[in-house]
Amino acid sequence: MALTDYREDMTACVRCSSCKWVPFNQMRSARFSHNCPSIDRYNFHCYSGSGRMNMGLSILEGRSSLNERVSEIIYACQLCGACDVACKTYREVIELTEVLLELRAGCVERGEMPLEHMAAVDALKRENNMLGEPKAERGAWAEELGLKDVNRERAEVILHAGCRYSYDRELWPALRGTVRLLREAGVDLGIAYSEEGCCGGRAYELGYRGEALNFAEDLASRVKASGASVLLTACSDGFAAFRWLYPRMGVRLSARPVHLVQYLDLLVRQGRIRPRKNLDLAATWHDPCHLGRMGEPWMPEWPGDKRERLRCWTRTGRRGVYEEPRRLLLAVPGLELREMERIREWSWCCGAGGGVIDAFPDFAAWTARERLEEAVSTGSDALVTACPWCERLFRDTAGEAGLPIRIYDLSEILLASCGEEVEGL
Ligand code: SF4
Ligand code: SF4
């Protein structure tokens, strides 16, 4: 696909600006009625989903050209998908996210990318991860856990930790604790240690499609060789890549992609994990974009042809993973779930996505702060989520701003309720 394949989508945009807002029937207050961090922060039409489509059409028709300034606007967007689902409330056939992705692929083709992304992708090619950390240390988080090595032995479930969890030491206790929970529940678990690579999802979002495909094919072949039937990931970005992007790129996984939240929910419902300790905690749940609307696959599978796509456009954000985390939280004794105003497919992004965390860190922090203020407005003690990118940005932003809210991974809540030591719980 190329930008030209989306000409009809771009011409169909009537500039109603509905993509800038949570749909009217979902709004609960003026304060939290915006849905697009980019237009909210920069306040000029080209920073909205519609504005970027208008720019795309203008480039396509030769009325303007792709240059450094245009590229900067294209990349000052989290690719959170909120504009897409809002537009589809009224205009089912417009595939807004696809246009945003095509614009980025065009930027890479013409060499007009932010320098930060060029550096990150160079590091990705060298070290197989988005953080540029040594690939030999990828499995260090699992030291002394005695997990199976799927490069040498078969396991029923292969755990893909993802780039952020693999190298962010502050997040390791949550992942290590979860592994203990899973094994106590009898799960046959293995990891690929230093052979695990990036899922490729972020590279695709940045417009580097060849690199994304290489990582996807590599991961798919490793999963196949492991004989696993479940590909489990704790990373929402990885989940979206496995569930949505791989079928879109024509990469078939031999194992079913499952997010940790879905798996833990299943184990709790089966009685194999029993939350029992009373936590006495008011908590709000942040829906990560890639676990929710962006993790939704095409229904049916993406066939790679626009004319086909018009008959199977059903990617609306409604079938994201929304119930499982809420059910898990409500299974914890003493936990009161206090919902924010923008939830499920109407959720506000954490700010980290689409490479914004690397190229526009101030914008990322501003976006996170917006979400944290919404969380604080619920009167909750804690914001809980299930994506290491969200957690890192929320922790840093809440700490710097001195906001009265703690940040937890959902697995930490479960661990605490199962009797493990978790700071602050
Ligand atoms: S992208 Fe959709 S919601 Fe936004 S202005 Fe165009 S038609 Fe309206
Ligand atoms: S993907 Fe998110 S940040 Fe980008 S234009 Fe759409 S709503 Fe705004």
Coordinates of C-alpha atoms and ligand atoms in Angstrom, one line a residue:
M1 CA 0.0 0.0 0.0
A2 CA 1.0 3.6 -0.5
L3 CA -0.4 7.0 0.2
T4 CA -2.0 7.1 -3.2
D5 CA -4.2 4.1 -2.2
Y6 CA -5.8 6.3 0.5
R7 CA -6.7 9.1 -1.8
E8 CA -10.4 8.4 -1.3
D9 CA -10.0 8.4 2.5
M10 CA -8.3 11.8 2.3
T11 CA -10.8 13.4 -0.1
A12 CA -13.7 12.0 2.1
C13 CA -12.5 14.1 5.0
V14 CA -15.0 17.0 5.4
R15 CA -13.0 18.8 8.1
C16 CA -15.8 18.4 10.6
S17 CA -13.0 18.2 13.3
S18 CA -14.8 15.3 15.1
C19 CA -11.4 13.5 15.1
K20 CA -10.2 16.1 17.7
W21 CA -12.8 15.2 20.3
V22 CA -14.2 12.3 22.3
P23 CA -17.6 11.7 20.6
F24 CA -20.3 14.0 22.1
N25 CA -22.3 11.1 23.6
Q26 CA -19.2 9.9 25.5
M27 CA -18.1 13.3 26.9
R28 CA -18.5 13.8 30.6
S29 CA -16.9 17.2 31.1
A30 CA -15.3 20.0 29.0
R31 CA -12.0 19.5 30.8
F32 CA -11.5 16.0 29.5
S33 CA -13.3 16.1 26.2
H34 CA -10.3 16.3 23.9
N35 CA -8.9 13.1 22.5
C36 CA -5.9 14.1 20.4
P37 CA -2.7 15.1 22.3
S38 CA -1.2 16.7 19.2
I39 CA -3.9 19.2 18.3
D40 CA -4.5 19.9 22.0
R41 CA -0.8 20.8 22.5
Y42 CA 0.0 22.6 19.2
N43 CA -3.5 24.0 18.5
F44 CA -3.2 24.3 14.7
H45 CA -5.3 22.2 12.3
C46 CA -2.4 20.4 10.6
Y47 CA -1.5 18.8 14.0
S48 CA -4.8 16.9 14.0
G49 CA -5.7 13.7 12.2
S50 CA -7.7 15.6 9.7
G51 CA -4.9 18.1 9.2
R52 CA -2.4 15.4 8.5
M53 CA -4.7 13.9 5.9
N54 CA -5.2 17.3 4.3
M55 CA -1.4 17.6 4.1
G56 CA -1.2 14.1 2.6
L57 CA -3.6 15.0 -0.1
S58 CA -1.8 18.2 -0.8
I59 CA 1.5 16.3 -1.2
L60 CA -0.2 13.7 -3.4
E61 CA -1.6 16.4 -5.7
G62 CA 1.7 18.3 -5.9
R63 CA 0.4 21.4 -4.2
S64 CA 3.0 21.1 -1.4
S65 CA 6.1 19.0 -0.8
L66 CA 7.5 16.9 2.0
N67 CA 10.2 18.9 3.8
E68 CA 11.7 19.1 7.2
R69 CA 8.9 21.2 8.7
V70 CA 6.2 19.0 7.3
S71 CA 8.0 15.9 8.5
E72 CA 8.2 17.4 12.0
I73 CA 4.4 17.8 12.0
I74 CA 3.9 14.3 10.8
Y75 CA 6.0 12.8 13.6
A76 CA 4.6 15.1 16.4
C77 CA 1.8 12.5 16.8
Q78 CA 1.7 9.5 19.1
L79 CA -0.1 7.3 16.5
C80 CA -2.5 6.6 19.4
G81 CA -5.5 6.0 17.1
A82 CA -7.9 8.2 19.0
C83 CA -8.6 10.3 15.9
D84 CA -9.3 7.2 13.9
V85 CA -11.9 5.7 16.2
A86 CA -13.6 9.2 16.7
C87 CA -13.8 9.7 13.0
K88 CA -15.2 6.2 12.5
T89 CA -18.1 7.1 14.8
Y90 CA -19.4 9.0 11.8
R91 CA -17.3 8.0 8.8
E92 CA -16.8 4.3 8.8
V93 CA -14.8 4.1 5.6
I94 CA -12.0 6.6 6.5
E95 CA -8.8 4.8 7.6
L96 CA -7.1 7.7 9.3
T97 CA -4.3 5.7 11.0
E98 CA -3.4 4.1 7.7
V99 CA -2.8 7.6 6.2
L100 CA -0.6 8.6 9.2
L101 CA 1.4 5.4 8.7
E102 CA 1.8 6.0 4.9
L103 CA 3.0 9.5 5.5
R104 CA 5.7 8.2 7.8
A105 CA 6.7 5.6 5.3
G106 CA 7.0 8.4 2.7
C107 CA 9.2 10.4 5.1
V108 CA 11.6 7.5 5.4
E109 CA 11.6 6.9 1.6
R110 CA 12.6 10.6 1.1
G111 CA 15.0 10.7 4.0
E112 CA 13.0 13.3 5.9
M113 CA 12.9 11.7 9.4
P114 CA 13.7 13.2 12.8
L115 CA 17.4 12.6 13.7
E116 CA 16.3 10.9 16.9
H117 CA 14.5 8.2 15.0
M118 CA 17.4 7.7 12.6
A119 CA 19.6 7.1 15.6
A120 CA 17.1 4.8 17.3
V121 CA 16.7 2.7 14.2
D122 CA 20.4 2.5 13.7
A123 CA 20.7 1.2 17.3
L124 CA 17.8 -1.2 16.7
K125 CA 19.6 -2.7 13.7
R126 CA 22.8 -3.0 15.7
E127 CA 21.5 -4.3 19.1
N128 CA 18.0 -5.7 18.2
N129 CA 16.2 -3.3 20.7
M130 CA 14.7 0.1 20.7
L131 CA 16.8 1.4 23.6
G132 CA 20.2 0.7 22.0
E133 CA 21.2 -1.5 24.9
P134 CA 23.6 -4.5 24.4
K135 CA 21.8 -7.4 22.9
A136 CA 23.8 -9.8 24.9
E137 CA 22.1 -8.5 28.1
R138 CA 18.6 -9.0 26.8
G139 CA 17.8 -11.9 29.1
A140 CA 19.5 -10.4 32.3
W141 CA 16.1 -9.6 33.8
A142 CA 15.4 -13.3 34.2
E143 CA 18.7 -14.3 35.8
E144 CA 18.3 -17.0 38.5
L145 CA 14.6 -17.6 37.7
G146 CA 15.6 -20.9 36.0
L147 CA 13.2 -20.3 33.0
K148 CA 13.4 -22.7 30.0
D149 CA 15.5 -21.5 27.1
V150 CA 13.3 -21.9 24.1
N151 CA 16.3 -21.9 21.8
R152 CA 17.1 -25.3 23.2
E153 CA 14.0 -26.8 24.7
R154 CA 10.2 -26.8 24.1
A155 CA 7.8 -24.8 26.2
E156 CA 4.0 -24.5 26.0
V157 CA 4.2 -20.7 26.5
I158 CA 6.9 -18.5 25.2
L159 CA 7.2 -15.2 27.0
H160 CA 8.3 -12.2 24.9
A161 CA 9.4 -9.5 27.5
G162 CA 9.8 -6.7 24.9
C163 CA 12.5 -4.1 24.7
R164 CA 11.5 -1.8 27.6
Y165 CA 10.9 -4.6 30.2
S166 CA 14.2 -6.3 29.1
Y167 CA 16.3 -3.2 30.0
D168 CA 14.4 -1.0 32.4
R169 CA 15.7 -2.3 35.7
E170 CA 13.1 -0.5 37.8
L171 CA 10.4 -2.5 36.1
W172 CA 12.1 -5.9 36.5
P173 CA 10.6 -6.8 39.9
A174 CA 7.0 -6.7 38.4
L175 CA 8.0 -9.0 35.6
R176 CA 10.1 -11.4 37.8
G177 CA 7.2 -11.6 40.3
T178 CA 4.8 -12.3 37.5
V179 CA 7.0 -15.2 36.3
R180 CA 6.8 -16.7 39.8
L181 CA 3.0 -16.4 39.8
L182 CA 2.8 -18.1 36.4
R183 CA 5.0 -20.9 37.4
E184 CA 3.2 -21.5 40.7
A185 CA 0.0 -21.7 38.6
G186 CA 1.7 -24.5 36.6
V187 CA 2.4 -22.7 33.4
D188 CA 5.2 -24.3 31.2
L189 CA 7.1 -21.1 30.5
G190 CA 10.2 -20.3 28.4
I191 CA 12.0 -17.3 27.0
A192 CA 14.6 -16.7 24.2
Y193 CA 17.1 -14.9 26.5
S194 CA 19.6 -12.8 24.4
E195 CA 18.1 -14.2 21.2
E196 CA 14.9 -12.4 21.8
G197 CA 14.6 -9.3 19.5
C198 CA 12.4 -6.4 19.1
C199 CA 8.9 -7.1 17.8
G200 CA 9.4 -4.5 15.1
G201 CA 6.2 -2.6 15.9
R202 CA 7.9 0.7 16.7
A203 CA 10.1 0.5 13.5
Y204 CA 6.9 0.1 11.5
E205 CA 5.3 3.1 13.2
L206 CA 8.4 5.2 12.4
G207 CA 8.0 4.3 8.8
Y208 CA 10.9 1.7 8.6
R209 CA 8.9 -1.1 7.0
G210 CA 11.7 -3.3 5.8
E211 CA 13.3 -3.3 9.2
A212 CA 9.9 -4.1 10.8
L213 CA 9.4 -7.0 8.5
N214 CA 12.8 -8.4 9.2
F215 CA 12.2 -8.4 13.0
A216 CA 8.7 -9.9 12.5
E217 CA 10.0 -12.8 10.4
D218 CA 12.8 -13.5 12.8
L219 CA 10.5 -13.6 15.7
A220 CA 7.9 -15.7 13.9
S221 CA 10.5 -18.3 13.0
R222 CA 11.8 -18.5 16.6
V223 CA 8.3 -19.0 17.9
K224 CA 7.7 -21.8 15.4
A225 CA 10.9 -23.5 16.3
S226 CA 10.0 -23.4 20.0
G227 CA 6.8 -25.4 19.4
A228 CA 4.9 -23.0 21.8
S229 CA 1.2 -22.7 21.4
V230 CA 1.0 -19.3 23.2
L231 CA 3.1 -16.2 22.5
L232 CA 2.7 -14.3 25.8
T233 CA 3.8 -10.7 26.1
A234 CA 3.9 -8.2 28.9
C235 CA 4.3 -5.3 26.4
S236 CA 1.3 -3.7 24.9
D237 CA 3.3 -2.5 21.9
G238 CA 4.4 -6.1 21.2
F239 CA 0.8 -7.3 21.6
A240 CA -0.4 -4.9 19.0
A241 CA 2.4 -5.9 16.7
F242 CA 1.6 -9.6 17.0
R243 CA -2.2 -9.2 16.8
W244 CA -2.6 -6.4 14.2
L245 CA 0.7 -5.7 12.4
Y246 CA 2.0 -9.2 11.7
P247 CA -1.2 -10.3 9.8
R248 CA -1.1 -6.9 8.0
M249 CA 2.5 -7.6 6.9
G250 CA 1.7 -11.2 5.9
V251 CA 3.7 -12.7 8.8
R252 CA 2.0 -15.8 10.3
L253 CA 2.6 -16.7 13.9
S254 CA 2.3 -20.4 14.8
A255 CA 1.4 -19.5 18.4
R256 CA -1.6 -17.5 19.6
P257 CA -0.6 -14.0 20.7
V258 CA -1.9 -13.2 24.2
H259 CA -1.2 -10.2 26.5
L260 CA -0.2 -10.9 30.1
V261 CA -3.4 -9.2 31.3
Q262 CA -5.5 -11.7 29.3
Y263 CA -3.5 -14.7 30.6
L264 CA -3.6 -13.6 34.2
D265 CA -7.4 -13.0 33.9
L266 CA -7.8 -16.5 32.7
L267 CA -5.7 -18.0 35.5
V268 CA -7.6 -16.1 38.1
R269 CA -11.0 -17.2 36.7
Q270 CA -9.7 -20.8 36.7
G271 CA -8.7 -20.4 40.3
R272 CA -5.0 -21.1 39.6
I273 CA -4.1 -17.6 40.9
R274 CA -6.0 -16.5 44.0
P275 CA -5.8 -12.8 45.0
R276 CA -6.6 -12.8 48.7
K277 CA -4.9 -10.0 50.6
N278 CA -7.1 -6.9 51.2
L279 CA -5.3 -3.9 49.6
D280 CA -7.6 -1.1 50.7
L281 CA -6.7 0.9 47.5
A282 CA -8.6 3.3 45.3
A283 CA -7.2 2.7 41.8
T284 CA -7.9 3.9 38.3
W285 CA -7.2 2.0 35.1
H286 CA -5.3 3.5 32.1
D287 CA -6.1 1.7 28.9
P288 CA -2.8 1.6 26.9
C289 CA -3.5 2.5 23.2
H290 CA -1.8 -0.7 22.0
L291 CA -3.7 -3.0 24.3
G292 CA -7.0 -1.2 23.4
R293 CA -7.9 0.3 20.1
M294 CA -4.5 -0.1 18.4
G295 CA -4.3 -3.8 19.4
E296 CA -7.4 -4.7 17.5
P297 CA -6.8 -6.8 14.4
W298 CA -8.6 -6.3 11.1
M299 CA -11.7 -8.4 11.1
P300 CA -11.3 -10.5 9.0
E301 CA -7.6 -10.6 8.4
W302 CA -6.1 -7.8 6.4
P303 CA -5.9 -9.0 2.8
G304 CA -3.6 -6.3 1.5
D305 CA -5.9 -4.8 -1.1
K306 CA -7.8 -1.6 -0.7
R307 CA -10.8 -2.8 -2.6
E308 CA -10.9 -5.8 -0.2
R309 CA -10.3 -3.6 2.7
L310 CA -13.5 -1.6 2.0
R311 CA -15.4 -4.8 2.6
C312 CA -13.6 -5.6 5.8
W313 CA -12.9 -2.3 7.4
T314 CA -14.0 -3.5 10.8
R315 CA -11.2 -2.0 12.9
T316 CA -13.0 0.4 15.1
G317 CA -11.2 0.1 18.4
R318 CA -14.3 -1.5 20.1
R319 CA -12.6 -4.9 20.3
G320 CA -9.6 -3.9 22.2
V321 CA -8.7 -5.6 25.5
Y322 CA -10.9 -3.7 27.9
E323 CA -12.7 -6.2 30.1
E324 CA -9.9 -8.4 31.3
P325 CA -7.9 -5.7 33.2
R326 CA -11.0 -4.4 34.9
R327 CA -12.2 -7.9 35.9
L328 CA -8.7 -8.5 37.3
L329 CA -8.7 -5.3 39.4
L330 CA -12.2 -6.1 40.7
A331 CA -11.0 -9.6 41.8
V332 CA -8.6 -8.0 44.2
P333 CA -10.2 -7.7 47.7
G334 CA -10.4 -4.1 49.0
L335 CA -9.6 -2.5 45.7
E336 CA -12.1 0.2 44.5
L337 CA -12.0 0.9 40.7
R338 CA -12.6 4.5 40.0
E339 CA -12.8 5.1 36.2
M340 CA -11.5 8.2 34.5
E341 CA -13.6 10.1 32.0
R342 CA -11.8 8.9 28.9
I343 CA -11.8 5.2 28.9
R344 CA -11.7 2.1 26.6
E345 CA -11.5 3.2 22.9
W346 CA -11.9 6.8 23.9
S347 CA -8.8 6.7 26.1
W348 CA -6.2 9.5 26.2
C349 CA -2.7 8.3 25.3
C350 CA 0.1 8.2 27.8
G351 CA 2.3 10.3 25.4
A352 CA 5.1 7.8 24.7
G353 CA 3.8 6.3 21.4
G354 CA 4.8 6.7 17.8
G355 CA 8.3 7.7 18.7
V356 CA 7.2 10.9 20.5
I357 CA 9.1 9.8 23.6
D358 CA 12.4 10.0 21.6
A359 CA 11.9 13.0 19.3
F360 CA 9.6 15.2 21.4
P361 CA 10.1 14.4 25.0
D362 CA 8.5 17.6 26.3
F363 CA 5.4 16.8 24.3
A364 CA 5.4 13.3 25.7
A365 CA 5.6 14.5 29.3
W366 CA 2.9 17.1 28.6
T367 CA 0.6 14.4 27.3
A368 CA 1.4 12.1 30.3
R369 CA 0.7 15.0 32.7
E370 CA -2.8 15.5 31.1
R371 CA -3.6 11.9 31.8
L372 CA -2.2 12.0 35.3
E373 CA -4.4 15.0 36.1
E374 CA -7.4 13.1 34.9
A375 CA -6.4 10.2 37.1
V376 CA -5.9 12.5 40.1
S377 CA -9.3 13.9 39.5
T378 CA -10.9 10.5 40.3
G379 CA -9.5 10.7 43.8
S380 CA -7.5 7.5 43.3
D381 CA -4.4 6.5 45.2
A382 CA -2.9 4.8 42.2
L383 CA -3.0 4.7 38.4
V384 CA -2.7 1.1 37.2
T385 CA -1.7 0.0 33.7
A386 CA -0.1 -2.8 31.7
C387 CA 2.4 -1.3 29.4
P388 CA 6.1 -0.6 30.3
W389 CA 6.2 2.4 28.0
C390 CA 3.2 4.0 29.7
E391 CA 4.6 3.1 33.2
R392 CA 8.0 4.6 32.6
L393 CA 6.6 7.9 31.3
F394 CA 3.9 8.1 34.0
R395 CA 6.4 7.4 36.8
D396 CA 8.9 10.0 35.5
T397 CA 6.2 12.6 34.9
A398 CA 4.4 12.1 38.2
G399 CA 7.7 12.2 40.1
E400 CA 8.9 15.4 38.4
A401 CA 5.5 17.2 38.9
G402 CA 5.1 15.9 42.4
L403 CA 1.6 14.6 41.6
P404 CA -0.2 12.7 44.4
I405 CA -0.6 9.4 42.6
R406 CA 1.4 6.2 42.5
I407 CA 1.9 4.2 39.3
Y408 CA 1.6 0.4 39.3
D409 CA 1.7 -2.4 36.7
L410 CA -1.4 -4.5 37.1
S411 CA 0.7 -7.5 37.8
E412 CA 2.1 -5.7 40.9
I413 CA -1.4 -5.3 42.2
L414 CA -2.0 -9.0 41.7
L415 CA 1.3 -9.9 43.3
A416 CA 0.6 -7.8 46.4
S417 CA -2.8 -9.4 46.7
C418 CA -1.2 -12.8 46.5
G419 CA 1.0 -12.0 49.4
E420 CA 4.2 -10.7 47.8
E421 CA 6.1 -7.6 48.9
V422 CA 5.4 -4.7 46.6
E423 CA 6.5 -1.2 47.6
G424 CA 3.7 1.0 48.8
L425 CA 1.1 -1.8 48.8
Ligands
SF4_1 S1 -10.8 13.0 9.6 FE1 -12.9 12.4 10.0 S2 -13.5 13.4 11.9 FE2 -11.6 14.4 11.2 S3 -12.3 16.1 10.0 FE3 -12.1 14.5 8.6 S4 -14.1 13.5 8.4 FE4 -14.1 14.8 10.2
SF4_2 S1 -2.9 9.4 16.2 FE1 -3.4 10.4 18.2 S2 -1.9 12.1 18.3 FE2 -1.9 11.4 16.2 S3 -3.4 12.8 15.2 FE3 -4.5 10.9 15.8 S4 -5.3 11.4 17.9 FE4 -3.7 12.9 17.4

